[in-house]
XYZ file of N, CA and C in Angstrom:
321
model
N 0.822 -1.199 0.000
C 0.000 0.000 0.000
C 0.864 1.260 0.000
N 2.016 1.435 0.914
C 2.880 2.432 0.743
C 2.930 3.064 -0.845
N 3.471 2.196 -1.776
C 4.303 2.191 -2.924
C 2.666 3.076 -3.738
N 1.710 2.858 -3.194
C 0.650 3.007 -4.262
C 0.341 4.358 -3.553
N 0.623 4.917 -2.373
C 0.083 6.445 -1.666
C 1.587 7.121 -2.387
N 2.744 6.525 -2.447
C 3.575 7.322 -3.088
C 4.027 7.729 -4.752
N 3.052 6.912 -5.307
C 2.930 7.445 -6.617
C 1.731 8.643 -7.182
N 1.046 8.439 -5.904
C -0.661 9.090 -5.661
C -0.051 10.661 -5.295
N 0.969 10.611 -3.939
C 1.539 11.867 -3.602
C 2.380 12.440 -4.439
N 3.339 11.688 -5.015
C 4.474 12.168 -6.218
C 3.275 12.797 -7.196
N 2.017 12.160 -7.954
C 1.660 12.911 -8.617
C 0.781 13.779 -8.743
N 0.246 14.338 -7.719
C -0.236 15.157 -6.950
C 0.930 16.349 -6.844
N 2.180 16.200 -6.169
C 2.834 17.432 -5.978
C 2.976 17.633 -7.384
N 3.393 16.716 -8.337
C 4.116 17.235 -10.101
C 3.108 18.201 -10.342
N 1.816 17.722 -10.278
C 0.732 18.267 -10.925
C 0.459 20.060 -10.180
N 0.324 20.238 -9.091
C 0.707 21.088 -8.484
C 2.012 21.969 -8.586
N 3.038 21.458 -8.725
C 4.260 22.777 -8.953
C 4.344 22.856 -10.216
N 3.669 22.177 -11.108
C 3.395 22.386 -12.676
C 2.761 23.480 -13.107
N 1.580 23.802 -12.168
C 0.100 24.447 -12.308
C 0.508 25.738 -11.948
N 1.770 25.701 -10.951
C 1.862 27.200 -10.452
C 3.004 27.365 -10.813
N 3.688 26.540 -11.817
C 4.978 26.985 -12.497
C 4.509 27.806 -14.200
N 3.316 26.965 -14.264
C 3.149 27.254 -15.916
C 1.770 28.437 -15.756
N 0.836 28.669 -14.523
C -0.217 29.034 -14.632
C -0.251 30.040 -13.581
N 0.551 30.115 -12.824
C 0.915 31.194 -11.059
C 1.090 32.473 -11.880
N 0.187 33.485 -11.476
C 0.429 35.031 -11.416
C 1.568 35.209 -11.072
N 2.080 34.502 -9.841
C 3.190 34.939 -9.004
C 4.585 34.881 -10.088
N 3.905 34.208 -11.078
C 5.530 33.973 -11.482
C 5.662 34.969 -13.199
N 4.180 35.049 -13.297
C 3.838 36.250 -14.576
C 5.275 37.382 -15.318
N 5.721 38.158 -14.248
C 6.861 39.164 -14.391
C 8.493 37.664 -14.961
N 8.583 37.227 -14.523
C 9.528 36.207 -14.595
C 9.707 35.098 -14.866
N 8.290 34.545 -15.706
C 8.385 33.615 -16.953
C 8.529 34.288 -18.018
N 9.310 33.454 -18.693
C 10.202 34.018 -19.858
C 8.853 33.294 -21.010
N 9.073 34.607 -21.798
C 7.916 34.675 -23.271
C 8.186 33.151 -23.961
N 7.095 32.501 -24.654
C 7.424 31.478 -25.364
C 8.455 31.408 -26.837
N 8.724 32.420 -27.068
C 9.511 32.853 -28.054
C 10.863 32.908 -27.151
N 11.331 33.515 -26.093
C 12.620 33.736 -26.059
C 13.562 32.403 -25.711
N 15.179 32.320 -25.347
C 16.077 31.342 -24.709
C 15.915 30.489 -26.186
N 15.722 30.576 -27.047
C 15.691 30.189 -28.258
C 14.688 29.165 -28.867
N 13.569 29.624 -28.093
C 12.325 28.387 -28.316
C 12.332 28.139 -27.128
N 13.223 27.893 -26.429
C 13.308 27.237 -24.916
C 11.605 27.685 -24.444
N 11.571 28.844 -24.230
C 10.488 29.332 -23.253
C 9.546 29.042 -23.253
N 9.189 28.082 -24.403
C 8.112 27.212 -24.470
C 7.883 26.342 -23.160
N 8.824 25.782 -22.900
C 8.865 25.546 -21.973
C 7.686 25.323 -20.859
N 7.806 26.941 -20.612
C 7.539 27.436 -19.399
C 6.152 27.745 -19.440
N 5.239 27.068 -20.674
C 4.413 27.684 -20.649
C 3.081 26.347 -21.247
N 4.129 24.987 -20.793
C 3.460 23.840 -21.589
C 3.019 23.049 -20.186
N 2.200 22.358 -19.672
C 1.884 21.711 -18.898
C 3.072 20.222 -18.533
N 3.151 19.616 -20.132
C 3.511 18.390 -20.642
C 4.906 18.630 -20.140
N 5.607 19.989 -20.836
C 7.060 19.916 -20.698
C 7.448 20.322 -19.514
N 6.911 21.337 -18.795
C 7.172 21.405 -17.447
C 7.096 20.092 -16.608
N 5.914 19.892 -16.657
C 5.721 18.598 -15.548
C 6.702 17.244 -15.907
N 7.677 17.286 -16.825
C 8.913 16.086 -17.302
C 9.402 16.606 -15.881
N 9.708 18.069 -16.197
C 11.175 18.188 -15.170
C 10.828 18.867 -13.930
N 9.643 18.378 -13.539
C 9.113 18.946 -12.305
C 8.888 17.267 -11.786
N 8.418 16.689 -12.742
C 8.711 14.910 -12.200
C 10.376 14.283 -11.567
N 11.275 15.073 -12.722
C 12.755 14.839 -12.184
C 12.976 15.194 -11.733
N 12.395 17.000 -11.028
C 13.071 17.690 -9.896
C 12.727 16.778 -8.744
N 11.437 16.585 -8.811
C 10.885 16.000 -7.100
C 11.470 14.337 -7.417
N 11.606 14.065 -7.518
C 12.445 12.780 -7.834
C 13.647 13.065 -7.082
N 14.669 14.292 -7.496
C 15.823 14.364 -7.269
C 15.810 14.908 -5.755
N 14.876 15.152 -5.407
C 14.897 15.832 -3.707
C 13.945 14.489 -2.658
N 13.670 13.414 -3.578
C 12.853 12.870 -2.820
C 13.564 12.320 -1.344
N 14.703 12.083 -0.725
C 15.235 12.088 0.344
C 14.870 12.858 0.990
N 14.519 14.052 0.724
C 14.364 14.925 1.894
C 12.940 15.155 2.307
N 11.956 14.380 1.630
C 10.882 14.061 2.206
C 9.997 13.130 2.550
N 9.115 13.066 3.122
C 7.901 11.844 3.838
C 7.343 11.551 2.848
N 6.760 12.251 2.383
C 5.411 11.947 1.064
C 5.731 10.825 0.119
N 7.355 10.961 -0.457
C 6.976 9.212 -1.253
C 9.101 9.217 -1.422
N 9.114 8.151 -1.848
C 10.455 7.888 -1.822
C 10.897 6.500 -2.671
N 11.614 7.143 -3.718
C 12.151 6.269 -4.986
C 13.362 6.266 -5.039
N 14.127 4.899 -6.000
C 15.840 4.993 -5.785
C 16.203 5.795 -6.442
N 17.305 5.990 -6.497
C 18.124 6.772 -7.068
C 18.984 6.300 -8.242
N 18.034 5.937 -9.462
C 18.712 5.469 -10.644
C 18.064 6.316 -11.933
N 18.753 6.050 -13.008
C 18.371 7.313 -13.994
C 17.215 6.496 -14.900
N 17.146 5.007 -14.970
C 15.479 4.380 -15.101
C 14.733 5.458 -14.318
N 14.522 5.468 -12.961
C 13.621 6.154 -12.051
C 13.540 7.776 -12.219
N 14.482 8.148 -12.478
C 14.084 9.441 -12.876
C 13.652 9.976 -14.257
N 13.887 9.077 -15.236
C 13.121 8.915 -16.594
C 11.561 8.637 -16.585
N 11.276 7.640 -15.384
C 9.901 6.812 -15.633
C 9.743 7.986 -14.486
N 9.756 8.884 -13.408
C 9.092 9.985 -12.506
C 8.801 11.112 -13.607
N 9.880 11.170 -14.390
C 9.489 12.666 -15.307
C 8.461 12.248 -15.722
N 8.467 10.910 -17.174
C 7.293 11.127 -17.687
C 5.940 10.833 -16.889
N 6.163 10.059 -15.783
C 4.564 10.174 -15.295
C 3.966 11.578 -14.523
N 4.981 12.626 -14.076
C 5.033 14.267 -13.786
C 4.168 14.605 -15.097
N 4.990 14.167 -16.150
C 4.325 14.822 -17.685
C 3.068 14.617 -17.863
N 2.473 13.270 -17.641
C 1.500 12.539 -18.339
C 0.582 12.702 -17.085
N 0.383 12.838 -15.522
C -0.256 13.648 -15.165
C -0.666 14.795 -15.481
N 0.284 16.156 -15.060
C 0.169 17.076 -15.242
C -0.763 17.526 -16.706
N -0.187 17.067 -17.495
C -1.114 17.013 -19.027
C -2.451 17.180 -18.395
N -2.472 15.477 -18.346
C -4.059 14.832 -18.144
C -4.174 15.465 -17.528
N -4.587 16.209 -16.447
C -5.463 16.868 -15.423
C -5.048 18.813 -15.491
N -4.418 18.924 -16.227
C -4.749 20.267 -17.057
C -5.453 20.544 -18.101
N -5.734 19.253 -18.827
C -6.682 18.886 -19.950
C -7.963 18.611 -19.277
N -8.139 18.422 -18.086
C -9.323 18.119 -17.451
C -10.076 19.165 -16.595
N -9.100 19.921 -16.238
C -9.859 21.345 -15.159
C -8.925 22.434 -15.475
N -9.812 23.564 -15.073
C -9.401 24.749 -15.482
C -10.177 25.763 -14.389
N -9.714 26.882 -14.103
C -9.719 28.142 -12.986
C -11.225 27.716 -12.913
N -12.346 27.255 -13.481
C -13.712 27.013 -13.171
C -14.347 25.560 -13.329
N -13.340 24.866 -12.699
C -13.682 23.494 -12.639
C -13.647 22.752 -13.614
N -14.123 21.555 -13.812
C -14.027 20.390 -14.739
C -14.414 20.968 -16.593
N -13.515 21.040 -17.235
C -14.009 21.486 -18.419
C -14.318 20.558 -19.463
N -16.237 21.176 -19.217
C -16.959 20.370 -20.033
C -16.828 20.663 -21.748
N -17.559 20.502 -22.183
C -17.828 20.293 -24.088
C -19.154 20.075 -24.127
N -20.310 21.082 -24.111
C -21.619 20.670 -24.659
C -21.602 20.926 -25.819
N -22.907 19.620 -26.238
C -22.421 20.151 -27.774
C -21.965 19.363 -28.856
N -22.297 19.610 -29.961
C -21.380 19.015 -31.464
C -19.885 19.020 -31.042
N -19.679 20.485 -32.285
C -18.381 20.862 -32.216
C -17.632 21.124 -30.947
């Protein structure tokens, strides 16, 4: 049961420092435009690509916390990014500042 609350918490925080990395007012003045760093800044402004390396950041600090705890091999920090990614996606594709975003409707 551990192993299954710590993939639940790991993707929970990705999804979270994703949301306020790519979507935070706070960070408005000092995210860099999607055009600049040479394309880079796309980046900063994609759910998918943030949440890779918001999966490898919390991966790479996971020692220093309770919430979930994985080894330390570069398999594991490959397979944390993309499931950071593939959360974060999915559930930015799913809600938005007014809840669950529906589609009534045809088109």
């Amino acid at each position: 049961m551990r192993h299954e609350l710590d993939l639940i918490y790991f993707s929970l925080a990705s999804y979270g420092m994703t949301q306020i990395l790519v979507f935070g007012s706070i960070f408005n003045k000092i995210r860099p435009s999607k055009e600049s760093l040479n394309g880079f800044g796309k980046l900063f402004h994609c759910p998918m690509c943030m949440g890779f390396w918001v999966g490898v950041f919390l991966w790479s600090i996971n020692k220093y916390t309770e919430l979930f705890t994985f080894d330390y091999s570069a398999s594991t920090a490959l397979c944390m990014g993309c499931i950071g990614s593939g959360v974060s996606y999915m559930l930015s594709m799913l809600v938005n500042d007014f809840g669950l975003k529906v589609k009534l409707g045809g088109d």
